[in-house]
Coordinates of C-alpha atoms in Angstrom, one line a residue:
Chain A
X1 CA 111.5 49.7 91.7
X2 CA 108.0 48.9 92.9
X3 CA 104.8 50.8 93.2
X4 CA 103.3 51.3 96.6
X5 CA 99.7 52.5 97.2
X6 CA 100.2 55.6 99.3
X7 CA 97.1 57.6 98.9
X8 CA 93.6 55.9 99.1
X9 CA 90.9 57.2 96.8
X10 CA 88.9 59.2 99.5
X11 CA 92.0 61.1 100.6
X12 CA 92.9 61.9 97.0
X13 CA 89.5 63.3 96.3
X14 CA 89.6 65.2 99.6
X15 CA 93.0 66.6 98.8
X16 CA 92.0 68.1 95.5
X17 CA 88.7 69.3 96.8
X18 CA 90.6 71.1 99.6
X19 CA 93.1 72.5 97.1
X20 CA 90.4 73.9 95.0
X21 CA 88.5 75.4 97.9
X22 CA 91.6 77.0 99.4
X23 CA 92.5 78.5 96.0
X24 CA 88.9 79.9 95.8
X25 CA 89.1 81.2 99.4
X26 CA 92.5 82.8 98.9
X27 CA 91.5 84.5 95.6
X28 CA 88.2 85.8 96.9
X29 CA 89.7 86.6 100.3
X30 CA 92.4 88.8 98.8
X31 CA 89.7 90.7 97.0
X32 CA 87.6 91.1 100.2
X33 CA 90.7 92.2 102.1
X34 CA 91.5 94.9 99.5
X35 CA 88.0 96.2 99.6
X36 CA 87.9 96.2 103.4
X37 CA 85.3 94.7 105.6
X38 CA 83.4 97.9 106.1
X39 CA 83.0 98.6 102.4
X40 CA 81.4 95.2 101.7
X41 CA 77.8 94.8 100.9
X42 CA 76.2 91.8 102.4
X43 CA 75.3 90.4 99.0
X44 CA 78.7 91.0 97.5
X45 CA 79.2 88.0 95.1
X46 CA 82.7 87.4 96.3
X47 CA 81.7 87.5 99.9
X48 CA 79.0 84.9 99.2
X49 CA 81.6 82.8 97.2
X50 CA 84.0 83.1 100.1
X51 CA 81.4 82.0 102.6
X52 CA 80.2 79.0 100.5
X53 CA 83.8 77.9 99.8
X54 CA 84.5 78.2 103.5
X55 CA 81.6 76.0 104.4
X56 CA 82.7 73.5 101.8
X57 CA 86.3 73.5 103.2
X58 CA 84.9 73.0 106.7
X59 CA 82.8 70.1 105.5
X60 CA 85.7 68.5 103.6
X61 CA 88.1 69.0 106.6
X62 CA 85.5 67.4 108.9
X63 CA 85.3 64.5 106.4
X64 CA 89.1 64.2 106.5
X65 CA 89.1 64.1 110.3
X66 CA 86.4 61.5 110.6
X67 CA 87.9 59.4 107.8
X68 CA 91.3 59.7 109.5
X69 CA 90.0 58.6 112.8
X70 CA 87.9 55.8 111.4
X71 CA 90.5 54.3 109.1
X72 CA 93.4 54.8 111.5
X73 CA 95.1 57.1 109.0
X74 CA 95.5 59.8 111.6
X75 CA 96.9 57.4 114.2
X76 CA 99.2 55.6 111.9
X77 CA 100.6 58.6 109.9
X78 CA 100.3 61.6 112.2
X79 CA 101.3 60.3 115.7
X80 CA 104.8 61.4 116.5
X81 CA 106.9 58.3 117.1
X82 CA 110.1 57.6 118.9
X83 CA 112.7 58.7 116.5
X84 CA 110.8 61.6 115.2
X85 CA 112.4 64.4 117.3
X86 CA 115.8 63.4 115.9
X87 CA 114.1 63.1 112.5
X88 CA 113.1 66.7 112.5
X89 CA 116.8 67.8 112.7
X90 CA 117.7 65.2 110.1
X91 CA 115.0 66.3 107.6
X92 CA 116.0 70.0 108.2
X93 CA 119.6 69.1 107.5
X94 CA 118.6 67.3 104.4
X95 CA 116.4 70.2 103.0
X96 CA 118.9 72.9 103.9
X97 CA 122.3 71.2 103.3
X98 CA 122.6 67.7 101.9
X99 CA 119.9 68.1 99.2
X100 CA 122.3 70.5 97.4
X101 CA 124.9 67.7 97.2
X102 CA 122.4 65.6 95.4
X103 CA 122.0 63.2 98.2
X104 CA 118.9 61.0 98.6
X105 CA 116.1 61.9 101.0
X106 CA 116.9 60.1 104.3
X107 CA 113.1 59.4 104.6
X108 CA 111.4 57.1 102.1
X109 CA 107.6 56.8 102.4
X110 CA 106.1 53.4 102.9
X111 CA 102.6 52.1 103.6
X112 CA 103.6 52.0 107.2
X113 CA 104.8 55.5 107.4
X114 CA 103.8 58.0 104.8
X115 CA 105.1 61.3 106.2
X116 CA 108.4 62.4 107.5
X117 CA 108.4 64.2 110.9
X118 CA 108.3 67.6 109.3
X119 CA 105.4 66.7 107.1
X120 CA 103.6 65.4 110.2
X121 CA 104.0 68.7 111.9
X122 CA 103.1 70.8 108.8
X123 CA 100.1 68.8 107.8
X124 CA 98.9 68.3 111.3
X125 CA 99.2 72.0 112.0
X126 CA 97.3 72.9 108.9
X127 CA 94.5 70.5 109.3
X128 CA 94.1 70.5 113.1
X129 CA 95.0 74.1 113.9
X130 CA 94.9 76.5 111.0
X131 CA 91.7 75.3 109.2
X132 CA 89.7 75.2 112.5
X133 CA 91.0 78.6 113.5
X134 CA 90.2 80.0 110.0
X135 CA 86.8 78.4 110.0
X136 CA 85.9 79.7 113.5
X137 CA 87.2 83.2 113.0
X138 CA 85.4 83.2 109.6
X139 CA 82.2 82.1 111.2
X140 CA 82.3 85.0 113.7
X141 CA 82.6 87.4 110.7
X142 CA 79.7 86.0 108.7
X143 CA 76.8 87.7 110.5
X144 CA 75.3 84.8 112.3
X145 CA 72.4 86.1 114.3
X146 CA 73.0 85.7 118.0
X147 CA 76.7 85.7 117.7
X148 CA 76.8 89.0 115.8
X149 CA 75.2 90.9 118.6
X150 CA 78.0 90.0 121.1
X151 CA 80.7 90.5 118.5
X152 CA 79.4 94.0 117.8
X153 CA 79.0 94.6 121.5
X154 CA 82.5 93.7 122.4
X155 CA 83.9 95.2 119.1
X156 CA 85.7 91.9 118.6
X157 CA 85.5 91.8 114.8
X158 CA 88.8 93.6 114.6
X159 CA 90.5 90.8 116.5
X160 CA 88.8 88.1 114.4
X161 CA 89.7 89.9 111.2
X162 CA 93.4 90.0 112.4
X163 CA 93.4 86.3 113.2
X164 CA 91.7 85.5 109.9
X165 CA 94.1 87.5 107.9
X166 CA 97.2 86.3 109.7
X167 CA 95.9 82.7 109.0
X168 CA 95.4 83.5 105.4
X169 CA 99.0 84.7 105.0
X170 CA 100.3 81.6 106.7
X171 CA 98.2 79.6 104.3
X172 CA 99.8 81.4 101.3
X173 CA 103.3 80.7 102.7
X174 CA 102.4 77.1 103.4
X175 CA 101.0 76.7 99.9
X176 CA 104.2 78.1 98.3
X177 CA 106.4 75.7 100.3
X178 CA 103.9 72.8 99.8
X179 CA 103.8 73.1 96.1
X180 CA 107.6 73.5 95.9
X181 CA 108.3 70.5 98.1
X182 CA 105.9 68.4 96.0
X183 CA 108.4 68.7 93.2
X184 CA 111.3 67.4 95.2
X185 CA 110.4 63.7 94.4
X186 CA 112.4 61.4 92.1
X187 CA 111.1 63.5 89.2
X188 CA 109.4 66.9 89.5
X189 CA 105.9 65.5 89.0
X190 CA 106.2 62.1 90.7
X191 CA 104.6 63.3 94.0
X192 CA 101.8 65.1 92.2
X193 CA 101.2 62.1 90.0
X194 CA 101.0 60.0 93.1
X195 CA 98.4 62.3 94.6
X196 CA 96.3 61.7 91.4
X197 CA 96.8 58.0 90.9
X198 CA 97.6 57.0 94.5
X199 CA 100.7 55.0 93.5
X200 CA 104.2 56.1 94.3
X201 CA 107.4 54.7 92.8
X202 CA 109.5 53.4 95.7
X203 CA 112.8 51.5 96.1
X204 CA 112.8 47.8 96.4
X205 CA 113.4 47.7 100.1
X206 CA 112.1 50.5 102.0
X207 CA 114.1 50.4 105.1
X208 CA 115.0 53.6 106.8
X209 CA 118.0 53.2 109.0
X210 CA 116.5 54.9 112.0
X211 CA 113.5 52.6 111.7
X212 CA 115.4 49.5 112.7
X213 CA 114.5 49.9 116.4
X214 CA 110.8 50.0 115.6
X215 CA 108.5 47.1 115.0
Chain B
X1 CA 72.4 180.2 75.8
X2 CA 71.9 176.5 75.2
X3 CA 74.3 176.5 72.3
X4 CA 76.9 178.2 74.4
X5 CA 76.5 175.6 77.2
X6 CA 76.8 172.7 74.8
X7 CA 79.9 174.3 73.3
X8 CA 81.2 174.6 76.9
X9 CA 80.5 171.0 77.8
X10 CA 81.5 169.2 74.7
X11 CA 85.1 170.5 74.5
X12 CA 85.5 169.4 78.2
X13 CA 84.1 165.9 77.6
X14 CA 86.0 165.2 74.4
X15 CA 89.5 165.0 75.8
X16 CA 88.2 162.6 78.5
X17 CA 86.7 160.1 76.0
X18 CA 88.0 160.1 72.5
X19 CA 87.0 157.2 70.3
X20 CA 90.4 155.6 70.9
X21 CA 90.0 155.9 74.6
X22 CA 86.5 154.5 74.5
X23 CA 87.7 151.5 72.7
X24 CA 90.7 151.1 75.1
X25 CA 88.7 151.4 78.2
X26 CA 85.9 149.3 76.9
X27 CA 88.4 146.6 76.0
X28 CA 90.2 146.8 79.4
X29 CA 87.0 146.6 81.3
X30 CA 85.8 143.6 79.3
X31 CA 89.1 141.8 80.0
X32 CA 89.2 142.9 83.6
X33 CA 85.6 141.8 84.4
X34 CA 86.1 138.5 82.7
X35 CA 89.2 138.0 84.8
X36 CA 87.7 139.4 88.0
X37 CA 84.3 137.9 87.8
X38 CA 85.2 134.3 88.7
X39 CA 87.3 135.7 91.6
X40 CA 84.4 137.8 92.8
X41 CA 81.9 135.1 92.3
X42 CA 84.0 132.6 94.2
X43 CA 82.4 133.5 97.4
X44 CA 79.0 132.5 96.1
X45 CA 80.1 128.9 96.1
X46 CA 80.2 128.6 99.8
X47 CA 81.4 125.4 101.5
X48 CA 79.0 122.5 102.0
X49 CA 77.1 122.8 105.2
X50 CA 77.3 119.6 107.2
X51 CA 74.9 119.5 110.2
X52 CA 73.9 117.1 112.8
X53 CA 71.8 114.2 111.5
X54 CA 68.1 114.3 112.3
X55 CA 66.9 111.7 114.7
X56 CA 64.6 110.3 112.1
X57 CA 62.0 111.1 109.5
X58 CA 58.3 110.6 109.3
X59 CA 57.6 107.7 107.0
X60 CA 54.4 107.6 105.1
X61 CA 52.6 104.5 103.8
X62 CA 50.4 105.7 100.9
X63 CA 48.5 102.4 100.9
X64 CA 47.0 103.0 104.3
X65 CA 46.3 106.7 103.7
X66 CA 42.6 107.5 103.5
X67 CA 43.3 111.1 102.4
X68 CA 41.4 112.7 105.3
X69 CA 43.9 115.5 105.7
X70 CA 43.9 115.5 109.5
X71 CA 47.7 115.4 109.5
X72 CA 47.7 118.7 107.6
X73 CA 45.3 120.3 110.0
X74 CA 47.3 119.0 113.0
X75 CA 50.5 120.3 111.5
X76 CA 49.3 123.8 110.8
X77 CA 47.3 124.0 114.0
X78 CA 50.4 123.2 116.0
X79 CA 52.9 125.3 114.0
X80 CA 50.8 128.2 112.7
X81 CA 47.8 128.3 115.0
X82 CA 45.4 128.1 112.1
X83 CA 44.0 125.6 109.7
X84 CA 45.9 126.2 106.5
X85 CA 46.6 123.0 104.5
X86 CA 48.5 125.1 102.0
X87 CA 51.1 125.7 104.6
X88 CA 51.2 122.2 105.9
X89 CA 54.6 120.5 106.0
X90 CA 53.0 117.2 105.1
X91 CA 51.4 117.4 101.8
X92 CA 48.7 114.9 100.9
X93 CA 47.4 114.7 97.4
X94 CA 46.2 112.4 94.7
X95 CA 48.2 111.3 91.7
X96 CA 45.8 112.3 88.9
X97 CA 45.9 113.6 85.4
X98 CA 43.1 115.0 83.4
X99 CA 43.5 113.2 80.1
X100 CA 46.3 112.0 77.9
X101 CA 47.8 115.4 77.3
X102 CA 45.9 117.2 80.0
X103 CA 46.6 119.0 83.2
X104 CA 48.8 117.2 85.8
X105 CA 47.1 117.5 89.1
X106 CA 50.0 116.3 91.2
X107 CA 52.8 114.4 89.6
X108 CA 52.9 112.5 86.4
X109 CA 54.4 109.2 85.7
X110 CA 51.4 107.4 87.0
X111 CA 49.6 106.7 83.8
X112 CA 47.7 108.8 81.4
X113 CA 44.9 109.3 83.9
X114 CA 46.9 109.0 87.1
X115 CA 46.3 106.1 89.4
X116 CA 44.3 108.1 91.9
X117 CA 46.7 107.0 94.7
X118 CA 46.7 109.2 97.7
X119 CA 50.3 110.1 98.5
X120 CA 51.9 112.0 101.4
X121 CA 55.0 114.0 100.8
X122 CA 57.3 114.9 103.7
X123 CA 60.6 116.5 104.3
X124 CA 63.3 113.8 104.1
X125 CA 65.6 115.7 106.6
X126 CA 68.4 115.3 104.1
X127 CA 71.6 114.2 105.9
X128 CA 73.9 116.0 103.6
X129 CA 74.1 117.8 101.3
X130 CA 71.1 119.8 102.7
X131 CA 70.0 121.8 99.7
X132 CA 67.8 124.3 101.5
X133 CA 70.5 125.0 104.1
X134 CA 73.2 125.3 101.5
X135 CA 71.3 127.7 99.4
X136 CA 70.0 130.0 102.2
X137 CA 71.8 133.3 102.1
X138 CA 71.1 134.0 105.8
X139 CA 72.1 130.6 107.0
X140 CA 68.6 130.5 108.5
X141 CA 68.1 126.7 108.1
X142 CA 69.7 125.0 111.1
X143 CA 69.5 121.7 112.8
X144 CA 67.0 121.6 115.7
X145 CA 69.2 121.1 118.8
X146 CA 66.6 118.6 120.2
X147 CA 65.5 116.5 117.2
X148 CA 68.2 117.3 114.8
X149 CA 65.6 118.2 112.2
X150 CA 66.3 120.9 109.7
X151 CA 64.3 123.9 110.8
X152 CA 63.9 127.5 109.7
X153 CA 65.3 130.0 112.1
X154 CA 62.5 132.6 112.0
X155 CA 64.7 135.3 113.3
X156 CA 67.1 135.0 110.5
X157 CA 64.7 134.1 107.7
X158 CA 64.0 137.1 105.4
X159 CA 61.4 135.3 103.3
X160 CA 63.4 135.4 100.1
X161 CA 61.9 132.0 99.1
X162 CA 65.1 130.7 97.5
X163 CA 64.9 127.5 99.6
X164 CA 61.5 126.7 98.0
X165 CA 63.3 126.4 94.7
X166 CA 66.3 124.6 96.2
X167 CA 64.4 121.8 97.7
X168 CA 64.3 118.9 95.2
X169 CA 61.1 117.5 96.9
X170 CA 59.3 120.9 97.0
X171 CA 58.7 120.4 100.7
X172 CA 59.2 124.0 101.9
X173 CA 56.2 126.3 102.2
X174 CA 56.0 130.0 102.3
X175 CA 53.7 131.7 104.8
X176 CA 52.4 135.0 103.1
X177 CA 51.1 136.3 106.5
X178 CA 54.4 136.0 108.4
X179 CA 56.5 136.3 105.2
X180 CA 58.7 133.5 106.3
X181 CA 59.6 130.1 104.9
X182 CA 58.4 127.1 106.9
X183 CA 59.3 123.4 106.8
X184 CA 58.9 120.2 108.8
X185 CA 60.9 120.3 111.9
X186 CA 59.5 117.0 113.4
X187 CA 57.6 119.1 116.1
X188 CA 60.5 118.8 118.5
X189 CA 60.8 115.1 118.1
X190 CA 57.1 114.3 118.5
X191 CA 55.4 114.8 115.1
X192 CA 51.8 115.9 115.4
X193 CA 50.9 114.5 112.1
X194 CA 51.8 111.0 113.2
X195 CA 49.7 111.4 116.3
X196 CA 46.7 112.8 114.3
X197 CA 46.7 110.0 111.6
X198 CA 43.6 107.8 112.1
X199 CA 44.8 105.2 109.6
X200 CA 48.2 104.7 111.1
X201 CA 49.8 105.4 107.8
X202 CA 52.4 107.7 109.3
X203 CA 55.2 106.7 111.6
X204 CA 58.2 108.4 113.0
X205 CA 61.2 106.2 112.3
X206 CA 64.7 106.8 113.7
X207 CA 67.6 106.8 111.3
X208 CA 69.2 103.7 112.9
X209 CA 66.1 101.6 112.1
X210 CA 66.0 102.9 108.5
X211 CA 69.6 102.5 107.6
X212 CA 71.5 100.4 110.2
X213 CA 74.8 101.6 111.4
X214 CA 76.0 103.2 108.2
X215 CA 75.6 106.6 106.7
X216 CA 72.3 106.6 104.9
X217 CA 73.4 108.1 101.7
X218 CA 76.5 108.4 99.7
X219 CA 76.5 111.3 97.3
X220 CA 78.3 110.7 94.0
X221 CA 81.3 113.0 94.1
X222 CA 81.5 113.0 90.3
X223 CA 78.3 115.0 90.2
X224 CA 79.4 117.7 92.6
X225 CA 81.5 120.8 91.9
X226 CA 85.2 120.4 92.9
X227 CA 85.0 122.7 95.9
X228 CA 82.4 120.5 97.5
X229 CA 84.2 117.3 96.5
X230 CA 87.1 118.6 98.6
X231 CA 84.7 118.8 101.5
X232 CA 83.4 115.4 100.9
X233 CA 86.9 113.9 100.7
X234 CA 87.5 114.8 104.3
X235 CA 85.1 112.1 105.3
X236 CA 84.5 110.0 102.2
X237 CA 87.7 108.3 101.3
X238 CA 88.7 108.6 97.6
X239 CA 87.8 105.5 95.6
X240 CA 85.4 104.4 98.2
X241 CA 82.3 103.0 96.7
X242 CA 79.3 101.6 98.3
X243 CA 76.1 101.9 96.2
X244 CA 75.4 99.2 93.7
X245 CA 74.9 101.8 91.0
X246 CA 78.5 102.9 91.7
X247 CA 80.1 99.5 91.8
X248 CA 78.1 97.5 89.4
X249 CA 77.0 94.0 90.4
X250 CA 80.6 92.6 90.6
X251 CA 81.8 95.5 92.7
X252 CA 84.1 97.1 90.2
X253 CA 87.8 97.3 90.9
X254 CA 87.4 99.0 94.3
X255 CA 91.1 99.6 94.6
X256 CA 92.7 102.6 96.2
X257 CA 90.0 103.4 98.6
X258 CA 89.6 103.0 102.3
X259 CA 86.4 102.1 104.0
X260 CA 84.2 104.8 105.5
X261 CA 84.0 103.1 108.8
X262 CA 87.1 102.9 111.0
X263 CA 86.1 99.4 112.0
X264 CA 87.6 97.8 108.9
X265 CA 90.8 99.8 109.1
X266 CA 93.9 99.2 111.1
X267 CA 96.1 96.1 111.2
X268 CA 98.0 97.3 108.1
X269 CA 101.1 95.7 109.6
X270 CA 99.7 92.3 108.9
X271 CA 99.4 93.1 105.2
X272 CA 102.8 94.7 105.3
X273 CA 104.4 91.6 106.9
X274 CA 102.5 89.4 104.5
X275 CA 103.6 91.3 101.4
X276 CA 107.2 91.0 102.5
X277 CA 107.0 87.4 103.6
X278 CA 105.3 86.0 100.5
X279 CA 107.8 87.3 98.0
X280 CA 110.6 86.3 100.4
X281 CA 109.2 82.7 100.4
X282 CA 109.0 82.7 96.6
X283 CA 112.5 84.0 96.3
X284 CA 113.9 81.5 98.8
X285 CA 112.3 78.5 97.0
X286 CA 113.6 79.7 93.7
X287 CA 117.0 80.1 95.3
X288 CA 116.7 76.6 96.8
X289 CA 115.8 75.2 93.4
X290 CA 118.7 77.0 91.8
X291 CA 121.3 75.8 94.3
X292 CA 119.9 72.3 93.9
X293 CA 120.4 72.5 90.1
X294 CA 123.9 73.8 90.5
X295 CA 124.7 71.2 93.1
X296 CA 123.6 68.3 90.9
X297 CA 126.3 69.1 88.3

């Protein structure tokens, strides 16, 4: 066994900041949803908390994106590569069938490639589609001067509320699966520990069989 | 003669009303009235009158007021054809007291001697409940078709003056000459007092500018009799709270109520789908974990 440094410090801090913000956003958002948008007072403490947490999440996501572009993290770990289409089916088969036979994960993370193809799709979708969509639809609902006029004019807030709420439910579903899958490592807490310390236990020779045709 | 008449009458009356019968009938009528009275009085509690919202109200700025009283003259000149400030629908006065325990000239609560502030009082054109319209036995207080202001229908008004007592702001006057009640009706949407004010302390403000898009006031249903609450519940959703005094700073629980505005409603299918999918996801990961544990053995 050897220890590989998978998660650099900025990304670890970013991850836990994001996690905290999303928990705050979901908790306050559920309360706002139960009350209903029309019953909210503009100075409702939960509404303000939701807005500030939303700004914080947008800022930290922007940091993630700029850090990912600058450090090559995005290009190296998120770009779909040659064998990845076949990898999707392979990972699916592992999670739905062979994992029950106690077989090993066909994908082992390395410094070169952190995420399996399913992770790439999930994380990429969350960071590059869902968070921007949630941020933008949330912005349209937060009474920003000039925008608010046209939103009221076109009565578009219903649409944005719908988008925002659908996004929130998808986030909850994602969170459930994400937390569960984080326990699928060698031990239940090894992935979570790796996200705190940065180091992950790995096998001596990380060589995935489908990686052979790749440099 | 008289004795004979009495003897004639008394034997006839006695069988009608013996002592036993007096007690019986007395008891029956007491029970009957106590049973019937609420039924008979039920009609007195008539349903809440909901009328068209007034376009706006006259808003007064007491700081600018110089107390000249021209608004009162303009009001009575237009409405009554005479200068009679006692009839005026706008009431200008000073908050004064004459000594620590002395006479209250206008309202107290402004110090032992009053603060001498000149204040104008005006009809607030209550959205609902409209106390004067609700109390009026003739339904003589109606919404002006043009300005929406609550006005006295002089044809129906009988001058009973009960509205003077119903108005919490004491803003209805009684004209002893015409024997009718009279109140501010916004002069068909162009208040004469506003035009007459030399200090620009009066302005006619539309509701929308005062309150935005929402209903201006939300009566506390807990304070109303049950019959009226039933009327309120047709528009005000149960459990719906808006005022900070109702919700507290952190908004209370707020469950079980729908919003007043239809804008926030709808799209319940999203929540329905979500509340099905989220437990489904939880169950499926639990199942996944369980099968994994079984498979390892």
